[in-house]
């Protein structure tokens, strides 16, 4: 017990020590974010284009020099940003050069920042429209804002405020539903450089790049740099996995409902935890293979909606199986009595105590594996970043060990929850008896809840496909 307390204390200290080491992109490690700042003067239109590319898209460009990356970005912008003046298409001219930077990201990986300028003649324009079609289909922040220009008064369909300060920070309140504006219209008249525009949502609630949600990449960065004792770093990864499991969407409610619905045991809770660990680890490795070897055919972030769909369908299947068992056990006693006599078992249901005894609940191996897989099927993006960072820094073994420890921590939380549920349900049944109303209804209600949540997850995944 004393050793366990020491280990727990060490993990806590390690968590605190590594909490500030990793910074995650607020919109995810897959995101490609871009912003157009449009200013309209008396005789021309100027567009300043800003790109903020997260760790994984940047990693896909590994091996390319700045002299190769920047021309690719310039070509994308020249092709994707278009202008119309008074209803006619006008070619935007891309200025020479451009700013290219690689700020540090998670797991020892880098991100990419690009700044480019475009302009076009627009003498005495009355109506201007700008569209940004760069990087279609990529997740991330997209915005167009307006800035004052010399000698004009502009009425804009997009805000003049940029809450991201050039994609250097993002509004905390809008991270769940980031800006998705890729086009803007402007009415132009002679004036003194004034702009009339709507206010940007969340303009007063901007935040600098937020820290990692689970800290695993920070643990890897410390380990790769040789800082810290390996045992403490493993405990840290395990602890971050436990904390990560407490965030929404990791099957806690489903595991609890499943164990109640099937009257599971401690052994079943441990088996669920083991399945979650294996599934989550395999999922990280599989997505890593896609990122490293197949990203020219399929984008890794495109797989997440399909994984969500698979998880939802698995949960529906498991819940339906449990519900079917409960309905079969709820058949009228007379039917069971007749069925038993037809097979020569007159006492199959009546033991002389006045109660009808049904066969005990049965947890199938298939159902157990399906529930565990649904909880661990969707790999944590931070774990994927650690895997890719490990490959980039030739620390593959270290990355794999930390990912396994993280997955084990994720499972430990679910196992602890499962054991608590099993213990609590046993005490309730012992107190009210197996024939009590609550003991009879609770498994059926749990099965219905599993099906309902599975349907909700499936319906949420479908629009993203």
Short mmCIF file of C-alpha atoms in Angstrom, two decimals:
data_model
loop_
_atom_site.label_atom_id
_atom_site.label_comp_id
_atom_site.label_asym_id
_atom_site.label_seq_id
_atom_site.Cartn_x
_atom_site.Cartn_y
_atom_site.Cartn_z
CA UNK A 1 0.00 0.00 0.00
CA UNK A 2 2.86 2.33 0.86
CA UNK A 3 4.51 1.66 -2.51
CA UNK A 4 1.23 2.42 -4.25
CA UNK A 5 0.96 5.73 -2.41
CA UNK A 6 4.53 6.65 -3.35
CA UNK A 7 3.86 5.80 -7.00
CA UNK A 8 0.69 7.89 -7.00
CA UNK A 9 2.54 10.83 -5.43
CA UNK A 10 5.31 10.53 -8.00
CA UNK A 11 2.78 10.55 -10.83
CA UNK A 12 1.10 13.64 -9.39
CA UNK A 13 4.41 15.48 -9.15
CA UNK A 14 5.29 14.44 -12.68
CA UNK A 15 1.95 15.64 -13.99
CA UNK A 16 2.50 19.03 -12.42
CA UNK A 17 6.04 19.18 -13.73
CA UNK A 18 5.00 18.41 -17.31
CA UNK A 19 1.79 20.43 -17.38
CA UNK A 20 3.41 23.43 -19.01
CA UNK A 21 5.72 21.58 -21.35
CA UNK A 22 3.35 20.95 -24.25
CA UNK A 23 1.27 23.34 -26.27
CA UNK A 24 -1.43 21.99 -28.53
CA UNK A 25 -3.01 23.72 -31.44
CA UNK A 26 -6.37 24.92 -30.12
CA UNK A 27 -8.20 23.65 -33.21
CA UNK A 28 -6.45 20.28 -33.31
CA UNK A 29 -3.24 18.81 -34.62
CA UNK A 30 -4.83 18.22 -38.05
CA UNK A 31 -6.04 21.78 -38.66
CA UNK A 32 -5.17 24.07 -41.57
CA UNK A 33 -6.27 27.61 -40.67
CA UNK A 34 -6.30 30.63 -42.99
CA UNK A 35 -7.27 34.28 -42.85
CA UNK A 36 -7.71 36.99 -45.49
CA UNK A 37 -7.40 40.65 -44.48
CA UNK A 38 -8.93 42.77 -47.26
CA UNK A 39 -8.37 46.50 -47.61
CA UNK A 40 -9.87 48.55 -50.46
CA UNK A 41 -8.29 51.85 -51.47
CA UNK A 42 -9.35 54.35 -54.14
CA UNK A 43 -7.44 52.58 -56.89
CA UNK A 44 -6.69 49.05 -55.70
CA UNK A 45 -7.61 46.06 -53.54
CA UNK A 46 -5.04 44.52 -51.21
CA UNK A 47 -5.34 41.07 -49.59
CA UNK A 48 -3.02 39.88 -46.84
CA UNK A 49 -3.22 36.10 -46.61
CA UNK A 50 -2.21 34.28 -43.39
CA UNK A 51 -1.81 30.51 -43.03
CA UNK A 52 -1.48 28.63 -39.72
CA UNK A 53 -0.84 24.94 -40.32
CA UNK A 54 -0.80 22.51 -37.37
CA UNK A 55 1.63 19.69 -36.60
CA UNK A 56 0.36 16.82 -38.72
CA UNK A 57 -0.09 18.71 -42.02
CA UNK A 58 3.36 20.21 -41.42
CA UNK A 59 4.83 16.76 -40.78
CA UNK A 60 3.49 15.58 -44.14
CA UNK A 61 5.88 18.11 -45.72
CA UNK A 62 8.88 16.63 -43.94
CA UNK A 63 12.02 16.51 -46.02
CA UNK A 64 11.05 19.63 -47.98
CA UNK A 65 13.15 22.77 -47.71
CA UNK A 66 11.74 26.27 -47.26
CA UNK A 67 12.56 26.89 -50.92
CA UNK A 68 10.19 24.03 -51.78
CA UNK A 69 7.43 24.68 -49.23
CA UNK A 70 6.91 28.39 -49.89
CA UNK A 71 6.37 28.05 -53.67
CA UNK A 72 3.75 25.36 -52.99
CA UNK A 73 1.88 27.68 -50.64
CA UNK A 74 2.17 30.56 -53.10
CA UNK A 75 0.73 28.38 -55.86
CA UNK A 76 -2.21 27.32 -53.65
CA UNK A 77 -2.99 30.92 -52.71
CA UNK A 78 -2.61 32.27 -56.27
CA UNK A 79 -5.05 29.62 -57.45
CA UNK A 80 -7.49 29.74 -54.54
CA UNK A 81 -7.96 33.45 -53.68
CA UNK A 82 -10.13 35.19 -56.29
CA UNK A 83 -11.48 38.72 -56.73
CA UNK A 84 -14.44 40.28 -58.51
CA UNK A 85 -14.75 44.05 -59.01
CA UNK A 86 -18.13 45.45 -60.04
CA UNK A 87 -19.17 41.95 -61.08
CA UNK A 88 -16.12 41.23 -63.26
CA UNK A 89 -13.29 38.83 -62.35
CA UNK A 90 -9.99 40.62 -61.77
CA UNK A 91 -6.66 38.82 -61.41
CA UNK A 92 -4.87 39.26 -58.08
CA UNK A 93 -1.11 39.68 -58.36
CA UNK A 94 0.94 37.81 -55.79
CA UNK A 95 3.77 39.89 -54.37
CA UNK A 96 7.27 38.44 -54.37
CA UNK A 97 8.53 36.34 -51.52
CA UNK A 98 6.48 35.86 -48.40
CA UNK A 99 7.03 35.08 -44.74
CA UNK A 100 7.54 31.43 -43.79
CA UNK A 101 8.05 30.26 -40.20
CA UNK A 102 7.93 27.01 -38.25
CA UNK A 103 6.85 27.66 -34.64
CA UNK A 104 7.32 24.70 -32.25
CA UNK A 105 4.30 22.48 -31.68
CA UNK A 106 3.52 19.33 -29.73
CA UNK A 107 5.75 16.29 -29.38
CA UNK A 108 8.85 17.99 -30.76
CA UNK A 109 7.04 18.64 -34.05
CA UNK A 110 6.77 21.99 -35.80
CA UNK A 111 3.87 23.96 -37.16
CA UNK A 112 3.89 26.21 -40.23
CA UNK A 113 3.07 29.90 -40.55
CA UNK A 114 2.87 31.70 -43.89
CA UNK A 115 2.15 35.34 -44.76
CA UNK A 116 1.56 36.45 -48.36
CA UNK A 117 0.32 39.64 -50.03
CA UNK A 118 -1.83 40.02 -53.11
CA UNK A 119 -3.22 43.11 -54.86
CA UNK A 120 -5.15 44.15 -57.95
CA UNK A 121 -6.16 47.43 -59.61
CA UNK A 122 -9.70 48.55 -58.77
CA UNK A 123 -10.04 52.25 -59.64
CA UNK A 124 -13.33 53.77 -58.48
CA UNK A 125 -14.77 50.35 -57.64
CA UNK A 126 -18.29 50.25 -56.26
CA UNK A 127 -18.68 46.56 -55.45
CA UNK A 128 -15.91 44.13 -54.48
CA UNK A 129 -16.13 40.41 -53.70
CA UNK A 130 -13.31 38.19 -52.39
CA UNK A 131 -13.41 34.40 -52.13
CA UNK A 132 -10.85 32.11 -50.50
CA UNK A 133 -10.99 28.52 -51.79
CA UNK A 134 -7.57 27.43 -50.52
CA UNK A 135 -7.15 24.05 -48.80
CA UNK A 136 -10.72 22.84 -49.42
CA UNK A 137 -12.02 20.14 -47.12
CA UNK A 138 -9.44 20.72 -44.39
CA UNK A 139 -10.62 21.30 -40.84
CA UNK A 140 -9.68 24.59 -39.21
CA UNK A 141 -10.40 28.28 -38.82
CA UNK A 142 -11.40 30.17 -41.97
CA UNK A 143 -12.04 33.89 -41.86
CA UNK A 144 -12.15 37.01 -44.01
CA UNK A 145 -11.94 40.42 -42.32
CA UNK A 146 -11.86 43.98 -43.66
CA UNK A 147 -9.34 46.73 -42.95
CA UNK A 148 -9.61 50.45 -43.82
CA UNK A 149 -8.19 51.68 -47.15
CA UNK A 150 -7.13 55.15 -48.31
CA UNK A 151 -9.86 57.37 -49.75
CA UNK A 152 -12.79 54.97 -49.36
CA UNK A 153 -15.81 54.29 -47.17
CA UNK A 154 -16.48 50.56 -47.15
CA UNK A 155 -19.58 48.69 -45.98
CA UNK A 156 -18.57 45.08 -45.36
CA UNK A 157 -20.38 41.76 -44.97
CA UNK A 158 -17.56 40.51 -42.71
CA UNK A 159 -16.14 41.95 -39.46
CA UNK A 160 -13.29 44.41 -39.16
CA UNK A 161 -12.18 42.73 -35.92
CA UNK A 162 -9.80 39.78 -36.01
CA UNK A 163 -10.08 37.95 -32.67
CA UNK A 164 -7.14 35.70 -33.62
CA UNK A 165 -4.60 38.54 -34.06
CA UNK A 166 -3.43 37.07 -37.34
CA UNK A 167 -4.04 33.42 -36.32
CA UNK A 168 -1.68 33.74 -33.36
CA UNK A 169 -4.41 33.16 -30.80
CA UNK A 170 -7.98 31.91 -30.96
CA UNK A 171 -11.18 32.86 -29.13
CA UNK A 172 -11.76 30.32 -26.39
CA UNK A 173 -15.54 30.63 -26.67
CA UNK A 174 -15.49 29.68 -30.37
CA UNK A 175 -13.11 26.72 -30.38
CA UNK A 176 -16.02 24.27 -30.54
CA UNK A 177 -17.49 26.05 -33.59
CA UNK A 178 -14.64 27.89 -35.33
CA UNK A 179 -15.16 30.55 -37.97
CA UNK A 180 -15.94 29.12 -41.39
CA UNK A 181 -16.09 32.26 -43.54
CA UNK A 182 -14.44 32.02 -46.95
CA UNK A 183 -16.13 34.82 -48.91
CA UNK A 184 -16.97 38.50 -48.38
CA UNK A 185 -18.74 41.33 -50.19
CA UNK A 186 -17.94 45.03 -49.94
CA UNK A 187 -19.85 48.12 -51.03
CA UNK A 188 -17.37 50.93 -51.76
CA UNK A 189 -17.83 54.70 -51.92
CA UNK A 190 -15.43 57.68 -51.73
CA UNK A 191 -14.53 58.45 -48.13
CA UNK A 192 -11.88 59.04 -45.52
CA UNK A 193 -10.72 55.48 -44.91
CA UNK A 194 -13.64 54.31 -42.79
CA UNK A 195 -15.22 50.88 -42.51
CA UNK A 196 -18.73 49.84 -41.49
CA UNK A 197 -18.75 46.16 -40.52
CA UNK A 198 -20.44 43.70 -38.14
CA UNK A 199 -18.64 42.80 -34.94
CA UNK A 200 -16.73 39.53 -34.86
CA UNK A 201 -18.15 36.90 -32.49
CA UNK A 202 -15.84 36.30 -29.53
CA UNK A 203 -13.67 39.31 -30.35
CA UNK A 204 -13.28 40.11 -26.66
CA UNK A 205 -12.62 36.53 -25.60
CA UNK A 206 -9.42 35.67 -27.44
CA UNK A 207 -6.82 33.49 -25.79
CA UNK A 208 -3.27 32.56 -26.62
CA UNK A 209 -2.61 29.05 -27.84
CA UNK A 210 -4.02 26.88 -25.10
CA UNK A 211 -2.09 24.17 -23.40
CA UNK A 212 -2.43 20.54 -24.28
CA UNK A 213 -5.61 18.90 -23.07
CA UNK A 214 -3.89 15.74 -21.87
CA UNK A 215 -0.16 16.53 -21.62
CA UNK A 216 1.03 13.30 -23.26
CA UNK A 217 3.04 15.18 -25.91
CA UNK A 218 4.73 17.17 -23.15
CA UNK A 219 5.75 13.94 -21.44
CA UNK A 220 7.23 12.66 -24.69
CA UNK A 221 9.12 15.92 -25.29
CA UNK A 222 10.73 15.65 -21.85
CA UNK A 223 11.58 11.99 -22.39
CA UNK A 224 13.05 12.59 -25.86
CA UNK A 225 15.23 15.39 -24.46
CA UNK A 226 16.48 13.10 -21.70
CA UNK A 227 14.78 15.10 -18.96
CA UNK A 228 13.24 13.09 -16.15
CA UNK A 229 13.39 9.50 -14.94
CA UNK A 230 11.75 7.00 -17.31
CA UNK A 231 9.62 5.44 -14.54
CA UNK A 232 8.26 8.83 -13.55
CA UNK A 233 7.59 9.68 -17.21
CA UNK A 234 5.72 6.41 -17.65
CA UNK A 235 3.66 7.19 -14.56
CA UNK A 236 2.99 10.63 -16.01
CA UNK A 237 1.78 9.15 -19.30
CA UNK A 238 -0.40 6.72 -17.35
CA UNK A 239 -1.80 9.56 -15.26
CA UNK A 240 -2.56 11.70 -18.31
CA UNK A 241 -4.39 8.73 -19.79
CA UNK A 242 -6.52 8.48 -16.66
CA UNK A 243 -7.33 12.19 -16.84
CA UNK A 244 -8.02 11.97 -20.57
CA UNK A 245 -10.62 9.27 -19.92
CA UNK A 246 -12.53 11.72 -17.73
CA UNK A 247 -13.10 14.04 -20.70
CA UNK A 248 -16.38 13.61 -22.62
CA UNK A 249 -16.81 10.86 -25.17
CA UNK A 250 -14.72 7.97 -23.85
CA UNK A 251 -17.42 5.44 -23.09
CA UNK A 252 -17.69 5.88 -19.33
CA UNK A 253 -21.48 5.92 -19.33
CA UNK A 254 -21.60 3.04 -21.80
CA UNK A 255 -19.29 0.83 -19.75
CA UNK A 256 -21.36 1.51 -16.63
CA UNK A 257 -24.66 0.89 -18.41
CA UNK A 258 -23.35 -2.31 -20.00
CA UNK A 259 -22.15 -3.77 -16.72
CA UNK A 260 -25.46 -2.91 -15.06
CA UNK A 261 -27.48 -4.26 -17.98
CA UNK A 262 -25.63 -7.57 -17.97
CA UNK A 263 -24.93 -7.74 -14.23
CA UNK A 264 -21.24 -7.97 -14.95
CA UNK A 265 -18.50 -8.97 -12.54
CA UNK A 266 -15.11 -7.57 -11.61
CA UNK A 267 -13.56 -9.95 -14.13
CA UNK A 268 -15.72 -8.46 -16.87
CA UNK A 269 -14.69 -4.93 -15.86
CA UNK A 270 -11.01 -5.92 -16.13
CA UNK A 271 -11.60 -7.54 -19.51
CA UNK A 272 -13.26 -4.34 -20.74
CA UNK A 273 -10.26 -2.31 -19.59
CA UNK A 274 -7.82 -4.63 -21.34
CA UNK A 275 -9.84 -4.41 -24.57
CA UNK A 276 -9.89 -0.61 -24.40
CA UNK A 277 -6.09 -0.53 -23.97
CA UNK A 278 -5.43 -2.83 -26.92
CA UNK A 279 -7.99 -1.14 -29.20
CA UNK A 280 -6.78 2.39 -28.44
CA UNK A 281 -3.13 1.46 -28.97
CA UNK A 282 -3.86 -0.33 -32.25
CA UNK A 283 -5.95 2.64 -33.38
CA UNK A 284 -3.06 5.05 -32.78
CA UNK A 285 -0.65 2.79 -34.68
CA UNK A 286 -3.07 2.31 -37.59
CA UNK A 287 -3.71 6.06 -37.91
CA UNK A 288 0.04 6.61 -37.70
CA UNK A 289 0.55 4.28 -40.66
CA UNK A 290 -2.06 6.23 -42.63
CA UNK A 291 -0.33 9.52 -41.77
CA UNK A 292 3.15 8.26 -42.60
CA UNK A 293 2.49 6.12 -45.66
CA UNK A 294 -0.99 6.74 -47.08
CA UNK A 295 -1.68 10.44 -46.55
CA UNK A 296 -1.41 11.12 -50.29
CA UNK A 297 -4.48 8.93 -50.76
CA UNK A 298 -6.50 9.65 -47.62
CA UNK A 299 -6.21 12.44 -45.06
CA UNK A 300 -5.97 11.09 -41.48
CA UNK A 301 -8.60 13.53 -40.19
CA UNK A 302 -11.07 12.15 -42.77
CA UNK A 303 -11.00 8.82 -40.92
CA UNK A 304 -12.30 10.22 -37.63
CA UNK A 305 -15.96 10.53 -38.78
CA UNK A 306 -15.84 6.90 -39.94
CA UNK A 307 -14.35 5.81 -36.62
CA UNK A 308 -17.12 7.71 -34.81
CA UNK A 309 -19.69 5.98 -37.00
CA UNK A 310 -18.17 2.56 -36.32
CA UNK A 311 -18.13 3.28 -32.58
CA UNK A 312 -21.78 4.34 -32.63
CA UNK A 313 -22.86 1.26 -34.60
CA UNK A 314 -20.93 -1.03 -32.24
CA UNK A 315 -22.69 0.52 -29.26
CA UNK A 316 -26.09 0.13 -30.94
CA UNK A 317 -25.32 -3.52 -31.65
CA UNK A 318 -24.21 -4.24 -28.09
CA UNK A 319 -27.21 -2.43 -26.60
CA UNK A 320 -29.61 -4.25 -28.90
CA UNK A 321 -28.09 -7.59 -27.87
CA UNK A 322 -28.47 -6.80 -24.16
CA UNK A 323 -32.02 -5.55 -24.70
CA UNK A 324 -32.93 -8.71 -26.60
CA UNK A 325 -31.71 -10.82 -23.68
CA UNK A 326 -33.74 -8.75 -21.22
CA UNK A 327 -36.90 -9.06 -23.33
CA UNK A 328 -36.39 -12.82 -23.64
CA UNK A 329 -36.10 -13.11 -19.86
CA UNK A 330 -39.26 -11.06 -19.40
CA UNK A 331 -41.48 -13.55 -21.25
CA UNK A 332 -44.61 -14.60 -19.31
CA UNK A 333 -43.98 -17.21 -16.65
CA UNK A 334 -46.77 -19.41 -18.02
CA UNK A 335 -44.99 -19.68 -21.34
CA UNK A 336 -41.82 -20.78 -19.61
CA UNK A 337 -43.78 -23.28 -17.52
CA UNK A 338 -45.37 -24.88 -20.55
CA UNK A 339 -42.09 -24.88 -22.42
CA UNK A 340 -40.37 -26.59 -19.52
CA UNK A 341 -43.03 -29.32 -19.29
CA UNK A 342 -42.86 -29.93 -23.02
CA UNK A 343 -39.22 -30.85 -22.51
CA UNK A 344 -39.79 -33.02 -19.48
CA UNK A 345 -38.60 -30.46 -16.91
CA UNK A 346 -41.62 -29.73 -14.71
CA UNK A 347 -39.50 -28.03 -12.08
CA UNK A 348 -37.38 -25.90 -14.34
CA UNK A 349 -38.89 -22.69 -13.05
CA UNK A 350 -40.48 -23.54 -9.70
CA UNK A 351 -38.28 -24.41 -6.77
CA UNK A 352 -41.06 -24.39 -4.21
CA UNK A 353 -40.25 -20.92 -2.93
CA UNK A 354 -43.00 -19.16 -4.87
CA UNK A 355 -40.61 -17.40 -7.24
CA UNK A 356 -39.83 -18.01 -10.88
CA UNK A 357 -36.11 -18.44 -11.44
CA UNK A 358 -34.67 -17.50 -14.81
CA UNK A 359 -31.28 -18.50 -16.14
CA UNK A 360 -28.56 -16.10 -15.01
CA UNK A 361 -27.51 -13.22 -17.23
CA UNK A 362 -24.82 -14.09 -19.70
CA UNK A 363 -22.11 -11.71 -20.98
CA UNK A 364 -20.92 -12.91 -24.35
CA UNK A 365 -17.30 -12.57 -25.37
CA UNK A 366 -18.45 -10.87 -28.55
CA UNK A 367 -20.43 -8.27 -26.63
CA UNK A 368 -17.58 -7.66 -24.20
CA UNK A 369 -15.07 -7.14 -27.01
CA UNK A 370 -17.46 -4.92 -28.96
CA UNK A 371 -18.12 -2.65 -25.97
CA UNK A 372 -14.42 -2.37 -25.16
CA UNK A 373 -13.57 -1.67 -28.80
CA UNK A 374 -16.22 1.05 -29.05
CA UNK A 375 -14.70 2.82 -26.03
CA UNK A 376 -11.12 2.67 -27.37
CA UNK A 377 -11.71 2.81 -31.11
CA UNK A 378 -11.17 6.57 -31.56
CA UNK A 379 -7.48 7.32 -30.95
CA UNK A 380 -6.48 10.47 -29.12
CA UNK A 381 -4.91 12.98 -31.58
CA UNK A 382 -2.24 13.81 -29.01
CA UNK A 383 -1.17 10.16 -28.93
CA UNK A 384 -0.91 10.25 -32.73
CA UNK A 385 1.27 13.36 -32.48
CA UNK A 386 3.55 11.53 -30.03
CA UNK A 387 3.86 8.60 -32.44
CA UNK A 388 4.71 10.88 -35.37
CA UNK A 389 7.10 12.90 -33.22
CA UNK A 390 8.79 9.67 -32.15
CA UNK A 391 9.28 8.68 -35.78
CA UNK A 392 10.61 12.13 -36.67
CA UNK A 393 13.11 12.08 -33.79
CA UNK A 394 14.07 8.40 -34.20
CA UNK A 395 12.65 7.60 -30.77
CA UNK A 396 10.06 5.06 -31.91
CA UNK A 397 10.47 2.64 -28.99
CA UNK A 398 10.11 5.45 -26.46
CA UNK A 399 7.00 6.79 -28.21
CA UNK A 400 5.37 3.35 -28.32
CA UNK A 401 6.01 2.70 -24.64
CA UNK A 402 4.51 6.05 -23.63
CA UNK A 403 1.46 5.47 -25.86
CA UNK A 404 0.87 2.06 -24.28
CA UNK A 405 1.16 3.63 -20.81
CA UNK A 406 -1.27 6.36 -21.84
CA UNK A 407 -3.76 3.79 -23.19
CA UNK A 408 -3.41 1.78 -19.99
CA UNK A 409 -4.24 4.88 -17.96
CA UNK A 410 -7.29 5.47 -20.14
CA UNK A 411 -8.42 1.91 -19.47
CA UNK A 412 -7.65 2.16 -15.73
CA UNK A 413 -10.25 4.90 -15.32
CA UNK A 414 -12.84 2.78 -17.11
CA UNK A 415 -11.91 -0.28 -15.04
CA UNK A 416 -12.21 1.70 -11.81
CA UNK A 417 -15.61 2.93 -12.92
CA UNK A 418 -16.63 -0.60 -13.88
CA UNK A 419 -15.54 -2.05 -10.53
CA UNK A 420 -17.44 0.70 -8.70
CA UNK A 421 -20.57 -0.03 -10.74
CA UNK A 422 -20.29 -3.79 -10.17
CA UNK A 423 -19.80 -3.33 -6.41
CA UNK A 424 -22.68 -0.87 -6.13
CA UNK A 425 -25.08 -3.02 -8.15
CA UNK A 426 -24.26 -6.08 -6.03
CA UNK A 427 -25.00 -4.19 -2.85
CA UNK A 428 -28.29 -2.92 -4.23
CA UNK A 429 -29.35 -6.40 -5.34
CA UNK A 430 -28.31 -7.86 -1.99
CA UNK A 431 -30.42 -5.27 -0.20
CA UNK A 432 -33.59 -5.43 -2.30
CA UNK A 433 -33.28 -8.99 -3.58
CA UNK A 434 -33.00 -10.25 -7.15
CA UNK A 435 -36.77 -10.20 -7.55
CA UNK A 436 -37.07 -6.57 -6.46
CA UNK A 437 -38.60 -4.13 -8.92
CA UNK A 438 -35.42 -2.04 -9.26
CA UNK A 439 -33.26 -5.11 -9.82
CA UNK A 440 -35.65 -6.24 -12.56
CA UNK A 441 -36.06 -2.92 -14.35
CA UNK A 442 -32.51 -1.49 -14.10
CA UNK A 443 -30.89 -3.89 -16.63
CA UNK A 444 -33.60 -3.20 -19.22
CA UNK A 445 -33.30 0.56 -18.71
CA UNK A 446 -29.52 0.30 -19.06
CA UNK A 447 -29.90 -1.61 -22.33
CA UNK A 448 -32.27 1.04 -23.70
CA UNK A 449 -29.81 3.75 -22.67
CA UNK A 450 -26.97 1.99 -24.52
CA UNK A 451 -29.05 1.77 -27.69
CA UNK A 452 -30.16 5.42 -27.41
CA UNK A 453 -26.63 6.75 -26.98
CA UNK A 454 -25.37 4.54 -29.81
CA UNK A 455 -28.05 5.94 -32.11
CA UNK A 456 -27.16 9.50 -31.04
CA UNK A 457 -23.44 8.93 -31.76
CA UNK A 458 -24.26 7.40 -35.14
CA UNK A 459 -26.54 10.30 -36.07
CA UNK A 460 -23.83 12.78 -35.04
CA UNK A 461 -21.22 11.04 -37.18
CA UNK A 462 -23.30 10.81 -40.38
CA UNK A 463 -23.23 14.54 -41.37
CA UNK A 464 -19.42 14.57 -41.14
CA UNK A 465 -18.88 11.73 -43.62
#
